[in-house]
Each structure stands twice: as C-alpha cells, then as structure tokens.
Tab-separated table of C-alpha atoms and ligand atoms in Angstrom:
chain	number	residue	atom	x	y	z
A	1	MET	CA	76.445	60.497	129.544
A	2	GLY	CA	76.741	61.849	126.894
A	3	LEU	CA	78.672	62.761	123.973
A	4	VAL	CA	80.209	65.975	124.844
A	5	VAL	CA	82.193	67.730	120.428
A	6	GLN	CA	84.660	70.515	122.063
A	7	LYS	CA	87.027	72.949	120.245
A	8	TYR	CA	89.754	75.207	121.180
A	9	GLY	CA	90.786	78.286	119.267
A	10	GLY	CA	94.787	79.329	119.193
A	11	SER	CA	95.157	81.676	122.121
A	12	SER	CA	93.444	78.428	124.269
A	13	VAL	CA	96.014	76.483	122.972
A	14	ALA	CA	99.127	78.957	122.343
A	15	ASP	CA	102.723	77.297	124.621
A	16	ALA	CA	103.482	74.175	126.740
A	17	ALA	CA	101.884	75.224	129.649
A	18	SER	CA	97.874	76.891	127.703
A	19	VAL	CA	98.539	72.661	126.094
A	20	LYS	CA	98.843	71.023	129.894
A	21	ARG	CA	95.570	73.284	131.035
A	22	VAL	CA	93.589	72.119	128.051
A	23	ALA	CA	94.223	68.630	128.027
A	24	ALA	CA	93.431	68.389	131.838
A	25	ARG	CA	89.691	70.229	131.080
A	26	ILE	CA	89.527	67.491	128.935
A	27	VAL	CA	90.267	64.621	131.405
A	28	GLU	CA	87.860	66.277	133.678
A	29	THR	CA	85.254	66.320	131.418
A	30	LYS	CA	86.175	62.681	130.633
A	31	ARG	CA	86.095	61.933	133.809
A	32	ALA	CA	83.290	62.457	134.959
A	33	GLY	CA	81.327	59.610	132.560
A	34	HIS	CA	81.549	61.911	128.655
A	35	ASP	CA	82.814	60.958	125.390
A	36	VAL	CA	84.681	63.367	123.860
A	37	VAL	CA	85.940	64.133	121.096
A	38	VAL	CA	88.860	67.200	121.360
A	39	ILE	CA	88.552	69.508	118.000
A	40	VAL	CA	91.773	72.236	117.954
A	41	SER	CA	93.439	74.753	115.745
A	42	ALA	CA	96.792	75.759	115.263
A	43	MET	CA	98.267	77.250	119.151
A	44	GLY	CA	98.551	81.175	118.835
A	45	ASP	CA	99.135	83.257	116.055
A	46	THR	CA	100.858	79.202	113.680
A	47	THR	CA	98.500	80.466	111.200
A	48	ASP	CA	99.145	83.767	110.619
A	49	ASP	CA	103.008	82.916	110.485
A	50	LEU	CA	103.197	79.861	108.186
A	51	ILE	CA	100.718	82.557	105.648
A	52	ALA	CA	103.966	85.550	106.380
A	53	LEU	CA	106.488	82.618	105.691
A	54	ALA	CA	104.571	81.381	102.334
A	55	GLU	CA	104.758	85.365	101.748
A	56	GLN	CA	108.843	85.674	101.978
A	57	VAL	CA	109.020	82.526	99.768
A	58	SER	CA	106.643	83.217	97.057
A	59	PRO	CA	104.897	86.975	96.294
A	60	ASN	CA	101.744	84.595	95.177
A	61	PRO	CA	102.034	81.579	97.408
A	62	ALA	CA	100.404	78.824	95.307
A	63	ALA	CA	97.208	77.557	96.671
A	64	ARG	CA	97.963	74.058	96.930
A	65	GLU	CA	100.993	74.228	98.736
A	66	LEU	CA	99.551	76.913	101.198
A	67	ASP	CA	96.699	74.720	101.757
A	68	MET	CA	99.872	72.013	102.668
A	69	LEU	CA	101.571	74.817	104.816
A	70	LEU	CA	98.117	75.658	106.888
A	71	THR	CA	96.968	72.183	107.645
A	72	ALA	CA	100.793	71.838	109.405
A	73	GLY	CA	100.092	74.354	112.773
A	74	GLU	CA	96.914	72.367	113.977
A	75	ARG	CA	99.201	68.600	112.955
A	76	ILE	CA	100.868	70.072	115.373
A	77	SER	CA	99.247	71.095	118.600
A	78	MET	CA	96.681	67.812	118.075
A	79	ALA	CA	100.158	65.522	118.450
A	80	VAL	CA	101.229	67.366	121.669
A	81	LEU	CA	97.462	67.888	123.412
A	82	ALA	CA	97.461	64.323	122.967
A	83	MET	CA	100.473	63.743	123.958
A	84	ALA	CA	99.658	66.428	126.911
A	85	ILE	CA	96.570	63.789	127.716
A	86	HIS	CA	98.137	60.612	127.663
A	87	ASP	CA	100.188	61.987	130.922
A	88	LEU	CA	97.331	62.384	132.723
A	89	GLY	CA	96.551	58.964	132.053
A	90	ILE	CA	93.579	58.657	129.561
A	91	GLU	CA	94.866	57.443	125.569
A	92	ALA	CA	94.005	59.970	122.887
A	93	ARG	CA	94.260	60.070	119.524
A	94	SER	CA	94.785	62.864	117.144
A	95	TYR	CA	93.710	62.988	113.088
A	96	THR	CA	93.861	64.792	110.805
A	97	GLY	CA	90.754	66.368	108.898
A	98	SER	CA	91.396	63.967	106.689
A	99	GLN	CA	91.967	61.497	108.911
A	100	ALA	CA	88.890	61.990	110.795
A	101	GLY	CA	86.491	62.379	107.406
A	102	LEU	CA	86.051	65.876	106.682
A	103	ILE	CA	85.539	65.403	103.297
A	104	THR	CA	85.446	69.161	101.291
A	105	ASP	CA	85.125	70.394	97.715
A	106	SER	CA	88.775	71.146	96.182
A	107	ALA	CA	87.763	75.647	96.587
A	108	HIS	CA	91.612	75.740	98.471
A	109	GLY	CA	91.683	78.414	101.559
A	110	ARG	CA	88.148	78.423	101.168
A	111	ALA	CA	86.987	74.452	100.142
A	112	ARG	CA	83.174	74.046	102.235
A	113	ILE	CA	82.490	70.189	102.977
A	114	ILE	CA	80.085	68.553	101.527
A	115	ASP	CA	80.271	64.151	103.712
A	116	VAL	CA	81.684	63.825	107.044
A	117	THR	CA	82.709	60.238	107.626
A	118	PRO	CA	83.989	59.940	110.289
A	119	GLY	CA	84.251	56.433	110.840
A	120	ARG	CA	88.210	56.848	112.911
A	121	ILE	CA	86.507	58.980	115.318
A	122	GLN	CA	83.539	56.676	115.617
A	123	ALA	CA	85.799	53.427	116.688
A	124	ALA	CA	88.261	55.562	119.013
A	125	ILE	CA	85.937	56.689	121.106
A	126	ALA	CA	83.796	52.744	121.059
A	127	ASP	CA	87.886	51.847	122.319
A	128	GLY	CA	87.270	54.497	125.197
A	129	ALA	CA	89.840	56.774	124.222
A	130	VAL	CA	89.479	60.782	122.999
A	131	PRO	CA	89.851	62.101	119.382
A	132	ILE	CA	91.595	65.293	118.448
A	133	VAL	CA	90.787	65.970	115.628
A	134	ALA	CA	92.786	69.174	113.680
A	135	GLY	CA	90.704	71.853	112.934
A	136	PHE	CA	90.337	73.537	109.117
A	137	GLN	CA	90.732	70.828	107.175
A	138	GLY	CA	89.905	68.029	105.503
A	139	VAL	CA	90.230	66.067	101.815
A	140	ALA	CA	88.900	66.929	98.627
A	141	GLN	CA	86.093	65.067	97.851
A	142	ASP	CA	87.730	65.270	93.461
A	143	THR	CA	91.523	66.088	94.001
A	144	LYS	CA	92.387	64.188	97.019
A	145	ASP	CA	94.088	67.285	97.504
A	146	ILE	CA	94.338	68.670	100.976
A	147	THR	CA	92.178	72.153	101.560
A	148	THR	CA	91.143	74.414	104.064
A	149	LEU	CA	88.547	76.064	104.957
A	150	GLY	CA	89.291	79.838	105.612
A	151	ARG	CA	90.750	81.702	108.153
A	152	GLY	CA	88.875	80.425	111.455
A	153	GLY	CA	87.269	77.343	109.991
A	154	SER	CA	87.772	75.008	113.345
A	155	ASP	CA	84.856	76.191	114.603
A	156	THR	CA	83.088	75.036	111.289
A	157	THR	CA	84.632	71.500	111.620
A	158	ALA	CA	83.215	72.099	115.744
A	159	VAL	CA	80.030	71.899	114.399
A	160	ALA	CA	80.273	69.181	111.716
A	161	LEU	CA	81.588	66.827	113.145
A	162	ALA	CA	79.236	67.488	116.285
A	163	ALA	CA	77.017	67.191	113.959
A	164	ALA	CA	77.138	64.343	112.332
A	165	LEU	CA	78.476	62.392	115.046
A	166	GLY	CA	74.628	63.216	117.001
A	167	ALA	CA	76.233	65.487	120.122
A	168	ASP	CA	73.718	66.877	122.001
A	169	VAL	CA	76.086	70.435	121.927
A	170	CYS	CA	79.239	71.724	120.677
A	171	GLU	CA	81.718	73.582	122.889
A	172	ILE	CA	83.492	76.162	121.812
A	173	TYR	CA	86.652	77.228	124.552
A	174	THR	CA	87.417	80.048	123.372
A	175	ASP	CA	90.415	83.120	125.490
A	176	VAL	CA	86.351	85.556	126.063
A	177	ASP	CA	83.491	84.552	128.375
A	178	GLY	CA	80.876	83.850	125.755
A	179	ILE	CA	79.112	86.105	123.300
A	180	PHE	CA	78.948	89.915	123.454
A	181	THR	CA	77.034	92.386	122.340
A	182	ALA	CA	80.449	93.744	120.990
A	183	ASP	CA	84.806	93.149	120.646
A	184	PRO	CA	85.317	93.802	123.804
A	185	ARG	CA	88.358	94.393	122.707
A	186	ILE	CA	87.216	97.261	121.509
A	187	ALA	CA	84.111	97.848	123.260
A	188	PRO	CA	85.211	97.229	126.910
A	189	LYS	CA	82.164	98.187	128.855
A	190	ALA	CA	80.462	94.839	126.195
A	191	ARG	CA	77.741	92.533	127.944
A	192	GLN	CA	77.674	89.447	127.912
A	193	VAL	CA	74.699	87.650	126.414
A	194	PRO	CA	72.932	83.836	128.019
A	195	TYR	CA	71.361	83.110	125.278
A	196	ILE	CA	71.653	84.214	121.225
A	197	THR	CA	69.747	83.217	117.411
A	198	TYR	CA	71.250	81.864	114.583
A	199	GLU	CA	69.735	84.363	112.661
A	200	GLU	CA	71.416	87.699	114.713
A	201	MET	CA	74.594	85.512	114.733
A	202	LEU	CA	74.447	84.339	111.614
A	203	GLU	CA	74.334	88.235	110.464
A	204	LEU	CA	76.769	89.519	113.434
A	205	ALA	CA	79.196	86.834	112.173
A	206	ALA	CA	78.615	87.945	108.378
A	207	ASN	CA	79.881	91.497	109.536
A	208	GLY	CA	82.999	90.610	111.169
A	209	ALA	CA	82.693	89.129	114.733
A	210	LYS	CA	84.876	86.742	113.812
A	211	VAL	CA	83.701	84.617	117.277
A	212	LEU	CA	82.753	82.612	115.552
A	213	HIS	CA	83.224	81.293	111.958
A	214	LEU	CA	80.018	82.288	109.562
A	215	ARG	CA	79.409	78.639	108.278
A	216	CYS	CA	79.757	77.231	112.005
A	217	VAL	CA	76.893	78.866	112.443
A	218	GLU	CA	75.323	77.952	108.874
A	219	TYR	CA	76.034	74.968	110.435
A	220	ALA	CA	74.464	74.402	113.429
A	221	ARG	CA	71.673	76.198	112.227
A	222	ARG	CA	71.072	73.549	109.624
A	223	PHE	CA	71.471	70.799	112.436
A	224	ASP	CA	69.333	72.992	115.201
A	225	LEU	CA	72.145	72.164	117.401
A	226	PRO	CA	73.413	75.018	120.251
A	227	ILE	CA	76.641	76.076	120.313
A	228	HIS	CA	77.826	77.018	123.331
A	229	VAL	CA	80.961	79.428	123.267
A	230	ARG	CA	83.028	80.304	126.409
A	231	SER	CA	86.444	80.625	128.002
A	232	SER	CA	88.613	77.327	128.458
A	233	PHE	CA	90.397	80.352	131.254
A	234	SER	CA	86.918	79.442	133.777
A	235	SER	CA	84.434	77.389	134.017
A	236	LYS	CA	82.567	80.017	134.000
A	237	THR	CA	78.903	79.636	132.200
A	238	GLY	CA	78.739	80.320	127.969
A	239	THR	CA	76.685	81.529	125.381
A	240	PHE	CA	74.250	79.444	124.012
A	241	VAL	CA	73.301	80.163	120.107
A	242	VAL	CA	69.675	78.742	119.900
A	243	SER	CA	67.173	78.616	117.053
A	244	ASP	CA	64.832	80.165	119.705
A	245	ILE	CA	65.270	82.064	123.207
A	246	SER	CA	62.721	82.253	124.884
A	247	ARG	CA	62.324	77.527	124.123
A	248	ALA	CA	65.959	77.528	125.173
A	249	GLN	CA	65.355	79.558	128.874
A	250	GLY	CA	61.412	77.422	129.413
A	251	ASP	CA	61.001	81.023	129.695
A	252	ALA	CA	58.239	83.620	127.981
A	253	VAL	CA	61.398	86.511	128.593
A	254	GLU	CA	61.101	88.929	124.947
A	255	GLN	CA	64.263	88.643	123.234
A	256	PRO	CA	66.620	91.611	123.454
A	257	ILE	CA	65.389	94.596	120.505
A	258	ILE	CA	68.954	95.439	119.751
A	259	ALA	CA	72.079	91.589	119.334
A	260	GLY	CA	75.754	93.961	119.249
A	261	VAL	CA	76.899	95.939	117.029
A	262	ALA	CA	80.205	94.533	114.860
A	263	HIS	CA	83.076	95.581	113.444
A	264	ASP	CA	85.338	94.510	110.538
A	265	MET	CA	87.999	96.397	109.181
A	266	GLY	CA	89.019	93.709	106.677
A	267	ASP	CA	87.238	95.365	103.877
A	268	ALA	CA	88.369	97.822	101.165
A	269	LYS	CA	86.084	100.011	98.884
A	270	ILE	CA	86.904	100.198	95.175
A	271	THR	CA	85.366	103.984	93.354
A	272	VAL	CA	84.650	104.027	90.037
A	273	VAL	CA	84.799	107.561	88.271
A	274	GLY	CA	83.067	108.548	84.884
A	275	VAL	CA	80.718	105.191	84.209
A	276	PRO	CA	78.056	106.648	81.555
A	277	ASP	CA	75.206	107.056	82.636
A	278	LYS	CA	73.342	104.426	80.046
A	279	PRO	CA	72.076	101.633	80.288
A	280	GLY	CA	74.105	98.013	80.955
A	281	MET	CA	77.446	99.776	82.677
A	282	ALA	CA	76.346	97.637	86.265
A	283	ALA	CA	76.045	94.845	84.792
A	284	GLY	CA	79.480	94.920	82.921
A	285	ILE	CA	81.616	96.747	86.422
A	286	PHE	CA	80.105	94.045	88.403
A	287	ARG	CA	79.743	91.250	85.791
A	288	ALA	CA	83.747	91.314	84.966
A	289	VAL	CA	83.843	91.767	88.994
A	290	ALA	CA	81.753	88.170	90.022
A	291	ASP	CA	84.326	86.301	86.572
A	292	ALA	CA	86.827	86.883	89.440
A	293	GLU	CA	85.213	85.265	91.671
A	294	VAL	CA	85.375	89.147	94.583
A	295	ASN	CA	82.477	88.481	96.370
A	296	LEU	CA	80.687	92.029	96.675
A	297	ASP	CA	79.079	93.571	99.834
A	298	MET	CA	77.926	97.265	99.951
A	299	ILE	CA	77.326	98.587	96.512
A	300	VAL	CA	76.413	102.926	96.016
A	301	GLN	CA	75.897	104.897	92.968
A	302	ASN	CA	75.150	107.857	92.756
A	303	VAL	CA	72.899	110.705	91.015
A	304	SER	CA	75.110	111.202	87.732
A	305	ALA	CA	76.422	114.954	87.751
A	306	ALA	CA	73.524	115.931	84.599
A	307	ALA	CA	76.405	117.915	83.577
A	308	THR	CA	79.107	114.863	82.101
A	309	GLY	CA	75.961	112.527	81.859
A	310	ARG	CA	78.457	110.265	83.799
A	311	THR	CA	78.148	108.133	87.451
A	312	ASP	CA	80.522	106.998	90.430
A	313	VAL	CA	79.778	103.049	90.854
A	314	THR	CA	82.120	102.381	93.794
A	315	PHE	CA	81.884	98.782	95.717
A	316	THR	CA	83.065	97.538	98.722
A	317	CYS	CA	85.041	93.943	99.357
A	318	PRO	CA	87.037	91.812	101.111
A	319	GLN	CA	90.974	93.426	100.449
A	320	ALA	CA	91.847	89.614	100.183
A	321	ASP	CA	90.058	89.975	96.571
A	322	GLY	CA	90.462	94.323	95.831
A	323	GLN	CA	93.907	94.055	93.869
A	324	LYS	CA	92.058	90.972	91.775
A	325	ALA	CA	88.978	93.458	91.951
A	326	LEU	CA	90.791	96.514	90.090
A	327	ALA	CA	92.671	93.588	87.801
A	328	ALA	CA	89.084	93.046	86.347
A	329	LEU	CA	88.679	96.270	86.059
A	330	GLU	CA	90.976	97.683	84.043
A	331	LYS	CA	90.111	94.748	81.542
A	332	VAL	CA	87.299	95.991	80.939
A	333	LYS	CA	88.208	100.040	81.137
A	334	HIS	CA	87.639	100.291	77.449
A	335	GLU	CA	84.606	98.427	76.857
A	336	ILE	CA	82.929	100.385	79.681
A	337	GLU	CA	84.531	103.787	78.616
A	338	PHE	CA	84.579	104.394	82.756
A	339	GLU	CA	87.452	107.166	83.717
A	340	ASP	CA	89.125	105.991	86.920
A	341	LEU	CA	89.965	103.487	89.702
A	342	ARG	CA	90.107	105.122	93.468
A	343	TYR	CA	90.854	102.118	95.946
A	344	ASP	CA	90.873	102.850	99.688
A	345	ASP	CA	91.273	100.226	101.897
A	346	ASP	CA	91.242	102.386	105.773
A	347	ILE	CA	87.787	101.658	105.503
A	348	ALA	CA	85.678	99.990	108.473
A	349	LYS	CA	82.127	98.880	108.406
A	350	VAL	CA	80.157	99.183	111.649
A	351	SER	CA	76.527	97.225	111.949
A	352	LEU	CA	73.787	97.271	114.202
A	353	VAL	CA	71.819	93.488	114.419
A	354	GLY	CA	68.708	92.812	116.268
A	355	ALA	CA	66.027	90.778	115.613
A	356	GLY	CA	63.698	93.159	117.321
A	357	MET	CA	64.153	95.872	114.330
A	358	ARG	CA	61.685	94.347	112.228
A	359	SER	CA	58.515	95.038	114.624
A	360	HIS	CA	61.039	98.570	116.853
A	361	PRO	CA	61.473	102.081	114.159
A	362	GLY	CA	63.094	104.552	115.395
A	363	VAL	CA	66.447	102.564	114.893
A	364	SER	CA	67.667	103.946	112.600
A	365	ALA	CA	67.249	107.049	114.088
A	366	THR	CA	68.822	107.025	117.593
A	367	PHE	CA	71.505	105.091	115.411
A	368	PHE	CA	72.791	107.798	113.324
A	369	ARG	CA	72.547	110.898	115.635
A	370	ALA	CA	74.870	108.220	117.837
A	371	LEU	CA	76.733	108.448	115.111
A	372	SER	CA	76.675	111.874	114.416
A	373	ASP	CA	76.863	112.906	118.572
A	374	ALA	CA	79.783	111.177	117.874
A	375	GLY	CA	81.577	112.985	114.798
A	376	VAL	CA	82.006	110.029	112.567
A	377	ASN	CA	81.055	110.811	108.803
A	378	VAL	CA	79.618	108.206	107.640
A	379	GLU	CA	80.343	107.469	103.961
A	380	MET	CA	78.162	103.824	102.658
A	381	ILE	CA	75.024	103.175	103.831
A	382	SER	CA	73.716	99.462	103.975
A	383	THR	CA	70.557	98.255	105.409
A	384	SER	CA	69.182	94.613	105.219
A	385	GLU	CA	65.404	93.803	107.188
A	386	ILE	CA	67.356	93.453	111.299
A	387	ARG	CA	70.589	95.173	110.448
A	388	ILE	CA	72.388	98.206	108.892
A	389	SER	CA	75.689	98.550	108.635
A	390	VAL	CA	77.746	102.243	107.682
A	391	VAL	CA	81.541	102.149	105.853
A	392	THR	CA	83.918	104.370	108.058
A	393	ARG	CA	87.446	105.840	108.462
A	394	THR	CA	89.234	102.729	109.975
A	395	GLU	CA	90.601	105.525	112.286
A	396	SER	CA	86.660	106.459	113.568
A	397	ALA	CA	85.556	102.073	114.224
A	398	ALA	CA	86.173	101.962	117.871
A	399	THR	CA	84.430	105.058	117.832
A	400	ALA	CA	81.465	104.671	116.438
A	401	VAL	CA	81.033	100.910	118.299
A	402	GLN	CA	80.803	102.637	121.476
A	403	ALA	CA	78.762	105.500	120.551
A	404	VAL	CA	76.242	103.245	118.214
A	405	HIS	CA	77.014	100.798	122.139
A	406	THR	CA	76.036	102.874	124.680
A	407	ALA	CA	73.547	104.824	122.438
A	408	PHE	CA	71.416	101.587	122.567
A	409	GLY	CA	71.785	101.035	126.679
A	410	LEU	CA	74.404	97.825	125.844
A	411	ASP	CA	76.617	99.434	128.158
A	412	ALA	CA	77.918	97.154	131.227
A	413	ASP	CA	78.652	98.307	134.073
A	414	GLY	CA	82.158	95.688	134.963
A	415	GLU	CA	85.016	95.335	132.459
A	416	ALA	CA	84.541	93.082	130.187
A	417	VAL	CA	87.656	90.201	130.377
A	418	ILE	CA	89.354	88.973	128.586
A	419	TYR	CA	91.833	86.598	129.400
A	420	GLY	CA	94.341	85.933	126.247
A	421	GLY	CA	95.021	85.977	122.679
A	422	THR	CA	96.371	89.139	120.282
A	423	GLY	CA	93.219	89.796	118.923
A	424	ARG	CA	95.022	89.200	115.210
B	501	LIG	P1	90.012	81.864	119.378
B	501	LIG	O1	90.928	81.666	118.801
B	501	LIG	O2	89.185	80.659	120.842
B	501	LIG	O3	88.984	80.893	117.599
B	501	LIG	P2	88.677	84.412	117.929
B	501	LIG	O4	90.093	85.353	117.791
B	501	LIG	O5	88.971	83.602	116.653
B	501	LIG	O6	89.674	82.261	119.238
B	501	LIG	O7	87.517	84.888	118.477
B	501	LIG	C1	87.756	85.058	119.809
B	501	LIG	C2	88.172	86.554	119.809
B	501	LIG	O8	87.196	86.380	118.623
B	501	LIG	C3	87.888	87.214	120.875
B	501	LIG	O9	89.016	87.844	121.882
B	501	LIG	C4	87.254	88.819	120.114
B	501	LIG	O10	88.414	89.742	120.327
B	501	LIG	C5	86.256	88.727	119.170
B	501	LIG	N1	84.984	89.396	119.003
B	501	LIG	C6	84.768	89.867	117.929
B	501	LIG	N2	83.735	90.087	118.120
B	501	LIG	C7	83.397	88.889	119.226
B	501	LIG	C8	81.915	89.055	119.579
B	501	LIG	N3	80.758	90.078	120.310
B	501	LIG	N4	81.593	88.622	121.070
B	501	LIG	C9	82.761	87.776	121.339
B	501	LIG	N5	83.739	88.319	121.239
B	501	LIG	C10	84.407	88.411	120.210
B	502	LIG	N1	94.031	78.093	112.835
B	502	LIG	C1	93.309	78.677	111.451
B	502	LIG	C2	93.172	80.150	111.488
B	502	LIG	O1	93.912	81.070	112.504
B	502	LIG	C3	91.737	78.021	111.253
B	502	LIG	C4	91.312	78.286	112.870
B	502	LIG	O2	91.476	79.540	114.210
B	502	LIG	O3	90.644	78.389	113.967
B	502	LIG	O4	92.189	80.428	110.752
B	503	LIG	MG1	88.238	81.621	115.597
C-alpha cells in the first residue's frame, strides 16, 4: 500500500463516458489498497472554448478575469468525476486548486507555485476518501486572487502535490502510451521509450513536446520524483522520467545518443531591419523587448552590408508575445534608428535532443544532411550542449521531423497509437 498520485488530461475525460471510464480506473487502484489523489484537467477542448468565448466578449480580456473563467473548466471535470466515483461506492471529494493549498505568485496566466499546503487533501486521505483536485490553478499569496499556471499546467499541479504529499511516483495519464521519440501525431513511426532522463525531457518540453508541461519536469527533477507517463485508454506500462536511466533500469545499459525530435509551431520570427552597426544597438533592442516581458528564444545578427553600415537582427519569441514585442520596438525606433520591422509567424522550430551529443561527433552533420536531402530550407540555427534546433517554414515541419527521425535510426516498425484528443 502506498500513495499514488494520478493526473488525467483533458482528452481522458472528454465526455461523460470517458469520465466514468476514468472513475472505474481510480476505484480499481483504490480497491487494490492504495491511497489515491487525483488531479484532473478540463474536459476535452473546454479551455480552448472558454478562451474563444472570452475573446468574443473582449478583444483583450483582463488577465484576472480570464484566469477566473478558465479555472471553471477544471471545476466541471473535478465535480463530475467525484460524482462518478461515488456511484462506484467509494467516497470522493473535489477541491479547487486554492482549497488544495496550491499557493502561487500573482502572475495571471503563468503563475508559479510558491508553496503547497495540502492539509485538506491529507485529511481527506485519512478519512479514506479520494481527493479530486482541479489542475492548473491556485491562489495568489499576496492578492488572494485565483491564478492559472499556463496552458498544460495540470501536469505541474500533479507533480507539486505528489512532492508535497511524499508520493512515490506521479502518474500522468494521457492519450498516447507514453513518451515517444517524436510527436506521434506528426511522426507516425515514432517509437515509445521505456525511460527518459529529466534533462532530456526538459529540453523536449521546452522545445514544443507538450506531452509534459515544462515546469512539471523541472519540479520533478528538483524533488527526484519519478513521473510515469501512460495512457488512460490502455493498461500498458508507459514511460518513466527519471534522473538516471541505468540506475532506474537496474542494469548498465548505455543511454541512447538521441532522446527524440521535438517541434514547435507556436513561435514567431521578428526581424529588425537596417540596424546601425555600432555598439549598443543590440542592447537597446533586447532591453526594449525584455521590458515588455517578452521571452526570446533564438537570436541571429546578419553580417552587416559594408556599403550601408547597417545590419539585420532577427529573433524568435512565442506568437502570443509577438504584438507586444513589435509595439515595444516601435517605441524605440527613433532612438535606435533602425529602418523597419518584419513579423512572420509561419515558422516552425524543429529540435533534435540527446545527451549523447556531448560525446558523439557527427550528430550535426547527419542532422543537416537529413534536412537537405528532404528539401527542407533552414532559416535559423541554434544549439545547446544537448540540442540542435532549426527554424523552417511551418509547411516543412512534418517533413523535417520525419527525415531527422529516420536519419537517426529512430523509426519503429509499426505505427504509434493515438487514443483520443484533437492535438489542439
Ligand atoms: P493531455 O490532455 O493528456 O494533457 P496533451 O495533449 O497535453 O494531453 O499531451 C499529449 C500529446 O502530446 C499527445 O497526444 C501527442 O500528440 C503530444 N506529444 C508531443 N510530443 C510528444 C512525444 N515526444 N511523445 C508523446 N506525445 C507527444
Ligand atoms: N486545461 C488546461 C489547458 O488546457 C490545463 C491542462 O490541461 O493541463 O491548458
Ligand atoms: Mg497536457
């Protein structure tokens, strides 16, 4: 007997029948003698639908109210899931994030967890009940307003609660069998891996693999809490995210060189055209963008044209921050004396991730050969110790992911199963 924390994503509770199926699964775990704490996301695409509603009402919804609206999605699923569990003869109690003790800062839409005080959850467990906690939400310590943790944040709620409650493992139930070497929705030959390290999963998540929320992986690494990503539609063992694969597996297997390929269609590319090539100009550009709280990713500065003494500076940022970045730059146009701004959100970032890159030469050569053989045009490049990323046209993303996947020998024999979800 132990404490099991289970998180069910939106596609696992998309409709009434799915809610009942998940309820049966929870009851099975409970009847097997475990204490169970459940975290649940909003049903299906509810969060997207609520955002669309807000945008119909207001072009730029107030952040506090948008958070209040979005947390309603998880309230619905936690209540109906608790009802379904009751009907199977087990007591279940639903809690909002605030009631469950998820204390955050007050950054609406991207709040960070600063404390977890799960007294009511512990009391429910002691009573023999199954607590059902609404994912992705909390309450701000200073303003006492309701906050959300950002899209996909229920994973982070689950890991934070699992750590605070001292669970042995946090199970993340989703619509695929585990973590694959690429998103099976665009690379059908993606292969499921039994284990992946926190380090590699962090790079994959940071570069678009939304199967796990980035901060959930950061949190799990900090507490050395294993995450088990698996399907709520099958009983197969999924993928374990751990600190050390050979230790987890209990033998001295060598870690694969490449962990996987990630893609991200959510970025935009901004080019500041005709920047005077003299000291301080780049600093001025990036100060303006930072003051607008825009997170930059890749940065490239062209070689300046000798004739004009001017150069172009290009960077990428989340599409959601694009207009903010443009407005901030427009304000410093006269100070920096650049000529023009260009905005392009028809881009995709494709990244190859693997800790083995550190010690294996030739990875870049294979990567760029695969892209060129597939006719994919590379617009920007960036690297880290364990990652190579390129920016390409959106329409080339799937071709690029598949070509790189094949070139590194990652293709599986069969096709990956996708049980549900719309991939939104
Ligand atoms: P949930 O609603 O359960 O939180 P998400 O849609 O957030 O589910 O995450 C699951 C999806 O993540 C999968 O359906 C898959 O399309 C996508 N995904 C992206 N990269 C990967 C990967 N490397 N392995 C598995 N799934 C991935
Ligand atoms: N419902 C929220 C979202 O769609 C949180 C989550 O699913 O993790 O982003
Ligand atoms: Mg998710």
